Coordinates of C-alpha atoms and ligand atoms in Angstrom, one line a residue:
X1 CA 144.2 149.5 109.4
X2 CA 145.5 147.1 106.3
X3 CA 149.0 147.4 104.4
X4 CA 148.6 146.6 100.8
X5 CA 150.2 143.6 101.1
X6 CA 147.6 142.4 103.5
X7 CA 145.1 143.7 101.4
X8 CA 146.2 141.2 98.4
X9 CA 146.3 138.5 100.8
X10 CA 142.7 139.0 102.0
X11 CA 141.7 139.6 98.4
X12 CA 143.0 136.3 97.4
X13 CA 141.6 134.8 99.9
X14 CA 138.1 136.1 99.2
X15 CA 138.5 134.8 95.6
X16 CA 139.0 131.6 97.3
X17 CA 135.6 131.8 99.0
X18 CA 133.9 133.1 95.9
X19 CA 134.3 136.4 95.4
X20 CA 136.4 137.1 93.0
X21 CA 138.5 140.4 92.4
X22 CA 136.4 141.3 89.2
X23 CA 133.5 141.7 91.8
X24 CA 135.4 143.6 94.5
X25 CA 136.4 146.0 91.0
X26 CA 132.7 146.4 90.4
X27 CA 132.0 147.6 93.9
X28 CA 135.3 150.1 94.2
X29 CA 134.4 151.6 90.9
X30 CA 130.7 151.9 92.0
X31 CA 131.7 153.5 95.5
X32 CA 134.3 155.4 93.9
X33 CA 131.2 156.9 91.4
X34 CA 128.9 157.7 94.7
X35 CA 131.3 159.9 95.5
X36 CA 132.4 161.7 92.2
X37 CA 128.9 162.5 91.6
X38 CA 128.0 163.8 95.2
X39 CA 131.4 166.0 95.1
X40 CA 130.4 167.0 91.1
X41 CA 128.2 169.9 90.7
X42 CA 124.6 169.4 88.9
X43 CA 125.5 168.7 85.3
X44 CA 129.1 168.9 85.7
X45 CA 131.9 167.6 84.5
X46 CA 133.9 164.7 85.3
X47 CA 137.4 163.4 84.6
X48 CA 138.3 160.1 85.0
X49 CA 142.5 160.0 84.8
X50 CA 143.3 155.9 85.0
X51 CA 146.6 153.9 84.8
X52 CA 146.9 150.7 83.6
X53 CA 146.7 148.5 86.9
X54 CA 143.8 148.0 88.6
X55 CA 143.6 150.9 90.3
X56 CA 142.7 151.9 86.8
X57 CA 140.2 149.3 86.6
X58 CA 138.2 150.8 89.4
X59 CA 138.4 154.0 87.5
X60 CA 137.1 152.2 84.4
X61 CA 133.8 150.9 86.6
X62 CA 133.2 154.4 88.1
X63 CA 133.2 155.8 84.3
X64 CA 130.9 152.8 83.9
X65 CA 128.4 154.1 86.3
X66 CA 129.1 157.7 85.9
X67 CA 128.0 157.9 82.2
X68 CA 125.1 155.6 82.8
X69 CA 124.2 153.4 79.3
X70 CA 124.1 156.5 77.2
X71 CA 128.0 157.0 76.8
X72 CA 129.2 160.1 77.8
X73 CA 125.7 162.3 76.6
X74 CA 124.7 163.9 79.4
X75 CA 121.8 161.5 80.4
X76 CA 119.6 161.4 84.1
X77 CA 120.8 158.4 86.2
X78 CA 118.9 155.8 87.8
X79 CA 117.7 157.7 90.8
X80 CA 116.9 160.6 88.4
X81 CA 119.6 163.2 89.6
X82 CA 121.2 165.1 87.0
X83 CA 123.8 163.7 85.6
X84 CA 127.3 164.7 84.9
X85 CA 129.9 164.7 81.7
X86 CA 132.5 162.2 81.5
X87 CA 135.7 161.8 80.3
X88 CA 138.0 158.6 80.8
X89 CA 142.1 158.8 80.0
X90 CA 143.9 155.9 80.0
X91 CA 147.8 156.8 80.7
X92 CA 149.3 154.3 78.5
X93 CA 148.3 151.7 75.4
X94 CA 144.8 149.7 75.8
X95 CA 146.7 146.8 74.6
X96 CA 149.2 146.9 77.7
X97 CA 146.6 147.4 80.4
X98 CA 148.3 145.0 83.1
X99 CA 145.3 142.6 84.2
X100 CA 142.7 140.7 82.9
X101 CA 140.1 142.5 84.7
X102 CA 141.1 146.2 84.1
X103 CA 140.9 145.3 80.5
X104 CA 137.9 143.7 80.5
X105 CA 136.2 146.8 82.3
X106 CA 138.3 148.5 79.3
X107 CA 136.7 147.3 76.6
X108 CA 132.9 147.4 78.3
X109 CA 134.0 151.2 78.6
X110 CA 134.7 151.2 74.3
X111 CA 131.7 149.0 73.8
X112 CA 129.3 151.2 75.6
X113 CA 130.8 154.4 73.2
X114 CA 132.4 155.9 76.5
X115 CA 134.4 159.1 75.8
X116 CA 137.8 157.6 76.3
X117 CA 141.2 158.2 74.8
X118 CA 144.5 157.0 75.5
X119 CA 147.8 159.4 76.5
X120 CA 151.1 157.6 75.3
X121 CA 153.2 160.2 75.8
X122 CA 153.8 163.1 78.7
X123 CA 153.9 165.4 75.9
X124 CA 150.4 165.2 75.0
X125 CA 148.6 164.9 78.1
X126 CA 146.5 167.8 79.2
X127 CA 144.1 167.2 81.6
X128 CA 140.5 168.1 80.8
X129 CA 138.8 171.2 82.9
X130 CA 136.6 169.4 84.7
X131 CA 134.8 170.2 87.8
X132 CA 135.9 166.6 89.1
X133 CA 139.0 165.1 88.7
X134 CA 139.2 161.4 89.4
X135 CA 142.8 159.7 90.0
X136 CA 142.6 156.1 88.9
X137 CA 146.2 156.0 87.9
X138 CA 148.2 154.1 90.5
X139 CA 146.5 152.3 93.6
X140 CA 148.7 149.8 96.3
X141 CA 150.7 148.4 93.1
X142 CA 153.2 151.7 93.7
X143 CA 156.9 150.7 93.4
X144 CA 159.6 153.9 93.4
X145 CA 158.7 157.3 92.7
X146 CA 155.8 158.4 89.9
X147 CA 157.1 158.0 86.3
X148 CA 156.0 159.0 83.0
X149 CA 153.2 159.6 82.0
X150 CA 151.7 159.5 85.5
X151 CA 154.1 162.3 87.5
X152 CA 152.9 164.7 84.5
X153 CA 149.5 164.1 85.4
X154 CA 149.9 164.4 89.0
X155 CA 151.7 167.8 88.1
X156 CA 148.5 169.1 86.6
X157 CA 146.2 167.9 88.6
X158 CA 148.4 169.9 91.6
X159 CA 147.8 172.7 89.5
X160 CA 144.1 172.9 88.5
X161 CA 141.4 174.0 90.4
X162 CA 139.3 170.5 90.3
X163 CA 138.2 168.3 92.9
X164 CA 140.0 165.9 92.7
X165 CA 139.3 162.0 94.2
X166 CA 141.8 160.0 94.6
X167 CA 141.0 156.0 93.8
X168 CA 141.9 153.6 97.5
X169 CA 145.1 156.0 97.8
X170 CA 146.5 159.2 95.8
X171 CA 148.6 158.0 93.0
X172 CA 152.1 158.0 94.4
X173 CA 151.2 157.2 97.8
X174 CA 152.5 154.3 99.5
X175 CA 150.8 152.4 101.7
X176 CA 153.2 149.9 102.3
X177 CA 155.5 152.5 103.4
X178 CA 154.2 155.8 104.4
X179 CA 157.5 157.4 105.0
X180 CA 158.7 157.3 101.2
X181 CA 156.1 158.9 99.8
X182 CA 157.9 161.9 98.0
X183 CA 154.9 163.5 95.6
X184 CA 151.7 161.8 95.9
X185 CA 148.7 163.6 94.1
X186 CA 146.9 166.2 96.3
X187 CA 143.7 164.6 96.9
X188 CA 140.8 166.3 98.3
X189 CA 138.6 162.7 98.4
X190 CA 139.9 159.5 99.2
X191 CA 137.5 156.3 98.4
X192 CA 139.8 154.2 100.0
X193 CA 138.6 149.9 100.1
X194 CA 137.6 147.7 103.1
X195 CA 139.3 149.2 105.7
X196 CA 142.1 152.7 106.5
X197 CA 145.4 152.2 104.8
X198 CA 148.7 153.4 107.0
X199 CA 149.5 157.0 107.0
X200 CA 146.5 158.0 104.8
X201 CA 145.0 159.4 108.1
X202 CA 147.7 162.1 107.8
X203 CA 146.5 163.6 104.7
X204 CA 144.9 166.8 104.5
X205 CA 142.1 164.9 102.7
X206 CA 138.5 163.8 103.6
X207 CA 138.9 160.1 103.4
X208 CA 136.2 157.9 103.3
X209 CA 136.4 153.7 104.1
X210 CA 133.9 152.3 101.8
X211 CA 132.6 148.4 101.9
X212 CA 133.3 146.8 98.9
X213 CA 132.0 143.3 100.0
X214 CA 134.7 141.4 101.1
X215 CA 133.4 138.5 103.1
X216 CA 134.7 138.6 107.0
X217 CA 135.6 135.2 106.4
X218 CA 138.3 136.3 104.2
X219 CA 140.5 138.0 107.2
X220 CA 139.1 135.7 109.8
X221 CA 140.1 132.4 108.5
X222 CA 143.7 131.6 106.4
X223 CA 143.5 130.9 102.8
X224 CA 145.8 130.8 99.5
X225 CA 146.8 134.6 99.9
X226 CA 148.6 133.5 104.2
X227 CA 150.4 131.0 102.0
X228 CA 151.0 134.1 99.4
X229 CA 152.8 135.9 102.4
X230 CA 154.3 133.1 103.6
X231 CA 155.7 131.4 100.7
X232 CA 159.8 131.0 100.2
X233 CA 161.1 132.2 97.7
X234 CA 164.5 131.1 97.8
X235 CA 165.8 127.8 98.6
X236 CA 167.8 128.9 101.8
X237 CA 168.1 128.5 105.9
X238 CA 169.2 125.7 108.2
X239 CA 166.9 124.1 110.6
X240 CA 168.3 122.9 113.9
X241 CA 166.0 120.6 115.4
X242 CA 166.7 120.0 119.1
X243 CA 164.8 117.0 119.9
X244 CA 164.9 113.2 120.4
X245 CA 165.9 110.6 123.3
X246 CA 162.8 108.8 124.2
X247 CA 160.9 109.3 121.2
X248 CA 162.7 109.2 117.5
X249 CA 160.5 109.8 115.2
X250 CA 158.8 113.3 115.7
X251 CA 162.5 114.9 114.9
X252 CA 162.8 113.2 111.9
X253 CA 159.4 114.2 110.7
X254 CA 160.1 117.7 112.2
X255 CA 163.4 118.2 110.2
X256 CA 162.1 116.3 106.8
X257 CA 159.3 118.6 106.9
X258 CA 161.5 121.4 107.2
X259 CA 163.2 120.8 103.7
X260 CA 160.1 120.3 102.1
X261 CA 159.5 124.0 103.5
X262 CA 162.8 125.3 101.3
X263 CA 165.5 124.6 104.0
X264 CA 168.8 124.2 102.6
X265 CA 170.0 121.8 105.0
X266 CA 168.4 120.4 108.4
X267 CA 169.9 119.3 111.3
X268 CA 169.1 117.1 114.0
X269 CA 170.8 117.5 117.5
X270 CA 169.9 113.6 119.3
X271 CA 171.4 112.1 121.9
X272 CA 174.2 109.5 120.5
X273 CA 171.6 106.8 121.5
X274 CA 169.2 106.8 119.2
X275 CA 171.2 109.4 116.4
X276 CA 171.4 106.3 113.7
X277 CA 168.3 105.2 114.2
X278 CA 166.7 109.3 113.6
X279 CA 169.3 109.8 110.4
X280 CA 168.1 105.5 109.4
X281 CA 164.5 107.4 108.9
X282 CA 166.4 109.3 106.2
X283 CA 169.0 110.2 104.3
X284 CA 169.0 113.6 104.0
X285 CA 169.3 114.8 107.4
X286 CA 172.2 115.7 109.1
X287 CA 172.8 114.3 113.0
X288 CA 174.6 115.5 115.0
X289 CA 175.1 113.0 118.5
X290 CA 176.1 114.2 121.8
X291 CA 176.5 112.2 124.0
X292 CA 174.0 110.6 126.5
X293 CA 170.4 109.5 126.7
X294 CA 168.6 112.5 126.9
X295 CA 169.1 116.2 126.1
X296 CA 170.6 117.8 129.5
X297 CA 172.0 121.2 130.6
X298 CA 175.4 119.9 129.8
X299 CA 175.0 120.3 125.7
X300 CA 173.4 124.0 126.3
X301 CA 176.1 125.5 125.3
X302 CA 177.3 124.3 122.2
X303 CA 173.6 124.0 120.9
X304 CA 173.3 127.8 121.6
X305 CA 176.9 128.0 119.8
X306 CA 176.0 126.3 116.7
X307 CA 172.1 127.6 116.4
X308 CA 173.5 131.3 116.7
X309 CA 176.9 130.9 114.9
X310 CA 174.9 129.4 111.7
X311 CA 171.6 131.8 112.3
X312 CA 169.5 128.2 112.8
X313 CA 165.7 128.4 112.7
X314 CA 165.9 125.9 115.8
X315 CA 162.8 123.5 116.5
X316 CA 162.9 122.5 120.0
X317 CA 161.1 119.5 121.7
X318 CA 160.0 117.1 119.1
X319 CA 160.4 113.9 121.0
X320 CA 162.5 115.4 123.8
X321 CA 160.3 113.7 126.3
X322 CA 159.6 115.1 130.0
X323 CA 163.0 113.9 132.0
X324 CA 163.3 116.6 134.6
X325 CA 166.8 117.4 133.3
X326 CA 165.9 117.7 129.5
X327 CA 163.3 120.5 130.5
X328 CA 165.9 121.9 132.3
X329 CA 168.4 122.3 129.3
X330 CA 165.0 123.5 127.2
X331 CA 164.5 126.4 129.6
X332 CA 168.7 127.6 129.7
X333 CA 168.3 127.1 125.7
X334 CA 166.1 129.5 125.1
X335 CA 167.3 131.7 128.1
X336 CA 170.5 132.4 126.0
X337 CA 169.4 132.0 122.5
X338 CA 168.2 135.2 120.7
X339 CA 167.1 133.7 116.9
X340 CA 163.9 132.1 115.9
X341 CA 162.6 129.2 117.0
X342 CA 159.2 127.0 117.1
X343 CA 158.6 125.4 120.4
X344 CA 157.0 122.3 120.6
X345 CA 155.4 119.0 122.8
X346 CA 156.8 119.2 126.3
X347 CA 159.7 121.6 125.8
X348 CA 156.2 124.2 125.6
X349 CA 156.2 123.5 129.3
X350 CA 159.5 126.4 130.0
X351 CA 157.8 128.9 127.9
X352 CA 155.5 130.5 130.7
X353 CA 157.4 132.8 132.5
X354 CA 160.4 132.2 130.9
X355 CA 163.1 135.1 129.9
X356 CA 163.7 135.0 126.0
X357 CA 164.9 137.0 123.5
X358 CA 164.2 134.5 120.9
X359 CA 161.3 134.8 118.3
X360 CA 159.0 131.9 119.5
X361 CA 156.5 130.3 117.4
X362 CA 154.5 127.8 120.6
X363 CA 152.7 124.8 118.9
X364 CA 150.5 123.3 121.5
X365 CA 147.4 121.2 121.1
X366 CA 144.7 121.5 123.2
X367 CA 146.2 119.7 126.3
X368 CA 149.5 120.8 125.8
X369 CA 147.7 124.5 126.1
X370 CA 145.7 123.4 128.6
X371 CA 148.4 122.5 130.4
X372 CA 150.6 125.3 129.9
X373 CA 147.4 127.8 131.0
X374 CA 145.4 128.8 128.2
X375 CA 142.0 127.3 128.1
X376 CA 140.7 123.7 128.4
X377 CA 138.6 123.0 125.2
X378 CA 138.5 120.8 122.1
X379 CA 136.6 123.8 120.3
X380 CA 139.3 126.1 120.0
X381 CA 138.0 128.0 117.5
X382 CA 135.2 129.3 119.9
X383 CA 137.9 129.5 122.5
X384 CA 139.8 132.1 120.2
X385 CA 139.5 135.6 122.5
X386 CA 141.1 133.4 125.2
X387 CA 143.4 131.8 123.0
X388 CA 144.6 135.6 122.1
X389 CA 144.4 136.7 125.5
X390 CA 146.7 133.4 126.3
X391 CA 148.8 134.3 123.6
X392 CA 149.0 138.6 124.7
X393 CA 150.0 136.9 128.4
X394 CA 152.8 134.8 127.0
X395 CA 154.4 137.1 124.8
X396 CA 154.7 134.4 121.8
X397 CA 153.5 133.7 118.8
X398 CA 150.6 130.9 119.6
X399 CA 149.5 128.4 117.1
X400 CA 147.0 126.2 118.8
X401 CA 146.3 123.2 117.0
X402 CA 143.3 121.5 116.9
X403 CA 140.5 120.4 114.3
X404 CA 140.3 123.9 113.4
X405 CA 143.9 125.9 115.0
X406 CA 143.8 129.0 116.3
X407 CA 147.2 131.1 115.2
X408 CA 147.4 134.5 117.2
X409 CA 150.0 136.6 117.9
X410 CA 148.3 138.6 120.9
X411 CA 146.6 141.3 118.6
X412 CA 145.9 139.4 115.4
X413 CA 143.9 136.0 115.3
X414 CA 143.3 133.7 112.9
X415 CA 141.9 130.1 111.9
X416 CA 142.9 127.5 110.0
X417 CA 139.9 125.2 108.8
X418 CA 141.8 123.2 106.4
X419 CA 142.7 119.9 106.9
X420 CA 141.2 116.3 106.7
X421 CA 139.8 114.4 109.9
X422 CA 142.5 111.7 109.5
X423 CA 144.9 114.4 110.5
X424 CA 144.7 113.6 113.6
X425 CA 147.1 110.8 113.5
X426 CA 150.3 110.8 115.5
X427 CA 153.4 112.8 113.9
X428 CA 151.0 115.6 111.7
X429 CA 152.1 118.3 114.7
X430 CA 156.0 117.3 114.3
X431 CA 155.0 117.8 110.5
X432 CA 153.5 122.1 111.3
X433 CA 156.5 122.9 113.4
X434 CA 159.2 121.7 110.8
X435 CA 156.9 123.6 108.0
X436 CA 156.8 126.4 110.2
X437 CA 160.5 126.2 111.0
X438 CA 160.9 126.7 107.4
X439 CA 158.8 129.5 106.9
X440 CA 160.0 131.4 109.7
X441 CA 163.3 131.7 108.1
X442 CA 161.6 134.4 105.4
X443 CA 158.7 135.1 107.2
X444 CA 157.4 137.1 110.4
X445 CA 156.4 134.6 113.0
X446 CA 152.7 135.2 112.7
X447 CA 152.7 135.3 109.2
X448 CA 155.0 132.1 109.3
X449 CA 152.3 130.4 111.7
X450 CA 149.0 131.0 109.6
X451 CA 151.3 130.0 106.3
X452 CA 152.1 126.9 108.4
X453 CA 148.7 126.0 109.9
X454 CA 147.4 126.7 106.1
X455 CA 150.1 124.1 104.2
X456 CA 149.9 121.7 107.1
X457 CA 146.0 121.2 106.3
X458 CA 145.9 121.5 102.5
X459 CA 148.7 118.5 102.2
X460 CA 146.1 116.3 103.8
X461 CA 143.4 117.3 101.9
X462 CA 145.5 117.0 98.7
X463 CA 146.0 113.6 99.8
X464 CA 143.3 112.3 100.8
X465 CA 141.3 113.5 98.0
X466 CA 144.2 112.0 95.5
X467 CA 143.8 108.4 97.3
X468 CA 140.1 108.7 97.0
X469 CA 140.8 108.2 101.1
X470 CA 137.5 110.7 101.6
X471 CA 138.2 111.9 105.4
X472 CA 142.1 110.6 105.2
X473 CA 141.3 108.7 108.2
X474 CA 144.3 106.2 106.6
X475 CA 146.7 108.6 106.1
X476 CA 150.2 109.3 108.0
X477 CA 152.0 111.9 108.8
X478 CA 155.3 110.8 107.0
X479 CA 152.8 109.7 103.7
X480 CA 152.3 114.3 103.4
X481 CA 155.8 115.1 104.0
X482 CA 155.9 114.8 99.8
X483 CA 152.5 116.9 99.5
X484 CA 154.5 119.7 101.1
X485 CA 156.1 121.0 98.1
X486 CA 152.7 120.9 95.8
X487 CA 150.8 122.8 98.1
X488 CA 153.8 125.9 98.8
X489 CA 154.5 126.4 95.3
X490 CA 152.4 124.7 92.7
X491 CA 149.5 126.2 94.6
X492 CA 148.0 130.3 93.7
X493 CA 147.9 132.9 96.3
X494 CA 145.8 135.2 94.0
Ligands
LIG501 N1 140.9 144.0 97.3 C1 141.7 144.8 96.7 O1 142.8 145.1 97.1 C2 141.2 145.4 95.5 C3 141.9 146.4 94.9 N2 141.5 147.0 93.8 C4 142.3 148.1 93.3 O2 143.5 147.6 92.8 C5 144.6 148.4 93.2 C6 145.9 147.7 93.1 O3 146.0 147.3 91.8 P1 147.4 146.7 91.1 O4 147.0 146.3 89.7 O5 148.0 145.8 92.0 O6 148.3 148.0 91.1 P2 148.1 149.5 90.7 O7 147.0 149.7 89.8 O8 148.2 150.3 91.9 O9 149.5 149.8 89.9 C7 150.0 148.9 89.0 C8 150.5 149.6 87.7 O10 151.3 150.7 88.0 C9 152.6 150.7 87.4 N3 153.5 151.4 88.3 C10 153.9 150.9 89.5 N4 154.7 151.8 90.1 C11 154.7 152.9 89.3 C12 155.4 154.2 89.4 N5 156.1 154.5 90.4 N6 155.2 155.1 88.4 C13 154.4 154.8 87.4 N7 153.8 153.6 87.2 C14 153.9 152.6 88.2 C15 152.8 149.2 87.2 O11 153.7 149.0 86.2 C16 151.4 148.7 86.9 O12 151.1 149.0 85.5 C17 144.1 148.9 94.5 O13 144.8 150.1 94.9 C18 142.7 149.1 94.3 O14 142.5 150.4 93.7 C19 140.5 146.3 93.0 O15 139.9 147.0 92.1 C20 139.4 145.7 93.9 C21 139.9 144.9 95.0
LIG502 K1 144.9 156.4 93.0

């Protein structure tokens, strides 16, 4: 099962490995063609009724392959069976067909002396009397209920007696929310792509998953089109970074790296002790000292206050250290805290076991998941069914990080493989959690992860191939904090 919105992402990221969308077209208008023809009688008649998204596009290819190289003539096809009369009706202007792809398909259709005209109007539509009726007029790109020209010719397509085959979903159908859909077309085929879409399985309609080639590699491993779904698009949130005493630097890594994520403003909760030296590392954090060496079960309280009082994304543990008392204070944290929050370094140690009703994002690498029970390997990658079961046990978001990460939520896994080997430096894993802090203030938390894991790599490899530095191995983690904002947004998702 795959919501349109995931089905973009995993498109985008197939165009990223080479296979772009024109190709994934070709096949859904071929599949789509299989089908009109087996459901056409011999030498009959086919309709093809297309929009001007891409949904439309595939409607364009099918016409393709329906009328062979002879146009619309009635002509045998390749395999010799009979084949049938088409028809293609573009609902709208050639000149405002929406992508670069449908219109290319377009114009092959014109060039090739395909029967095709164009409907401007509601007023002047009539749909053909053909045996088949294909419906190529609105695919996942749906938004609000079916205007003109299109809810005409759903209208008459309810009303004739045609076959008709609806193109990845019935025009009007929406997959992205199953419960809205007021008047989708009443489809007796559905060539739906890749995989079932949500609530199509409710139809009264034969629907068929067809393989349009997208590579596996394109859901198993992230790409531009996690960042797509992961990407801010406003410049709001606070992050409330909980960390500091023995160490200082991993918060103010963790909270830079947060702004360069969108954050508004980010916070730093230290100890008094070493609270100049974290805001000396920069200027445009905010630190706010209590009092002491370490974190301990004293400040609880008011850190819950302020998290929940100012909806924080909190990042806790980046340079908290291991002092008995300071895991203590982790645990009651997140026992009484009910927001989002990425976990971190030794404050990962409480989340076993532990009582939440926060949204946790876990960051361990390998030893820290070791540690906290999931398995002992440097391959994570071929450790990822026990990194999901790990993560199913837990009840948490897991991003395991590693040469390649592992991000699971339990029931979805994925892996990052982006990244440079000089990532391995100190101070890259304060880097993810602050990203991910920022994502999570939009995002869902697995979503947030792979977008996290996915930014995290590319800023190295946008470095290190902008130094010339080959593997990065002279990189640091506070030299990508300024690659963060080139890879989120100056980067495509499609
Ligand atoms: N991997 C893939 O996902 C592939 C999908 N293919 C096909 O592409 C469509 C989705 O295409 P897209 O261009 O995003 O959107 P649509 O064609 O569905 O619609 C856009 C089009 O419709 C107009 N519009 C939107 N809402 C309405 C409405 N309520 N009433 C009228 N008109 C509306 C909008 O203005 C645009 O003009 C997917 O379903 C597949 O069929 C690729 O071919 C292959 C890969
Ligand atoms: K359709």
């Amino acid at each position: 099962m795959i919501t349109g919105e995931r089905m973009a992402a995993v498109d985008a990221n197939a165009a990223a490995l080479g296979v772009p969308r024109a190709q994934l077209m070709e096949s859904s208008g071929n599949a789509v063609a299989r089908v009109a023809r087996e459901v056409a009688p011999d030498g009959g008649s086919i309709a093809v009724v297309a929009g001007r998204g891409n949904n439309g596009g595939d409607g364009f290819v099918a016409a393709r392959f329906l009328g062979g190289t002879g146009g619309s003539d009635v002509v045998a096809d390749g395999d010799g069976a009979p084949a049938v009369d088409v028809e293609t009706i573009l609902l709208g202007r050639a000149e405002r067909i929406g992508t670069d792809i449908a219109r290319r398909n377009w114009d092959a259709l014109v060039a090739g002396d395909a029967d095709v005209r164009e409907v401007t109007d509601s007023s002047a539509f009539s749909l053909p009397d053909a045996d088949v009726v294909v419906d190529a007029m609105l695919g996942t790109g749906i938004s609000g209920d079916l205007r003109e020209p299109i809810a005409t010719a759903a209208d008459a397509m309810a009303a004739s007696d045609a076959t008709v085959v609806s193109v990845d979903v019935p025009s009007g159908f929406d997959a992205s929310d199953p419960h809205s859909n007021a008047n989708p077309v009443d489809a007796d085929h559905v060539v739906t792509f890749h995989d079932e879409k949500p609530g199509l399985d409710a139809l009264e309609a034969d629907i068929r998953v067809v393989d349009i080639g997208i590579p596996a590699a394109a859901e198993r491993f992230v790409g531009p089109g996690d960042l797509g779904l992961a990407r801010p698009s406003a410049r709001t949130g606070r992050a409330y970074v909980i960390g500091g005493g023995p160490y200082t630097g991993a918060p103010a890594l963790a909270s830079q790296a947060a702004l360069r994520s969108g954050m508004e403003l980010s916070f730093v909760a230290a100890p008094d002790r070493v609270a100049d030296e974290i805001q000396g590392y920069a200027e445009d954090l905010i630190v706010q000292p209590y009092a002491g060496d370490r974190l301990t079960t004293d400040q609880v309280p008011d850190l819950v206050e302020t998290a929940e009082r100012y909806d924080d994304v909190v990042v806790l543990g980046p340079g908290l250290g291991s002092a008995e008392e300071s895991l203590a204070a982790a645990r009651e944290f997140l026992e009484s805290y009910t927001g989002p929050a990425v976990v971190d370094a030794e404050a990962l140690s409480v989340v076993p076991g532990l009582g939440t009703d926060a949204t946790l994002v876990c960051t361990p690498n390998r030893r820290e998941l070791a540690r906290l029970g999931g398995p002992e390997t440097d391959d994570l990658r071929a450790a990822a069914d026990e990194i999901e079961s790990f993560a199913a046990d837990l009840g948490h978001v897991v991003l395991a990080k590693g040469e390649d990460d592992v991000i699971t939520d339990g029931e979805r896994t994925r892996i990052s493989r982006v990244g440079v080997p000089g990532m391995a430096v100190g101070g890259t894993g304060d880097l993810l959690a602050g990203i991910a802090a920022g994502l999570l203030e939009h995002a869902d938390p697995f979503e947030a992860a792979c977008g996290a894991a996915y930014v995290n790599g590319r800023a190295g490899e946008v470095l290190a191939e902008r130094w010339g530095a080959g593997d990065g191995l002279g990189i640091t983690a506070s030299d990508l904090l300024t690659e963060i904002p080139g890879v989120l947004w100056g980067e495509s998702s499609d």
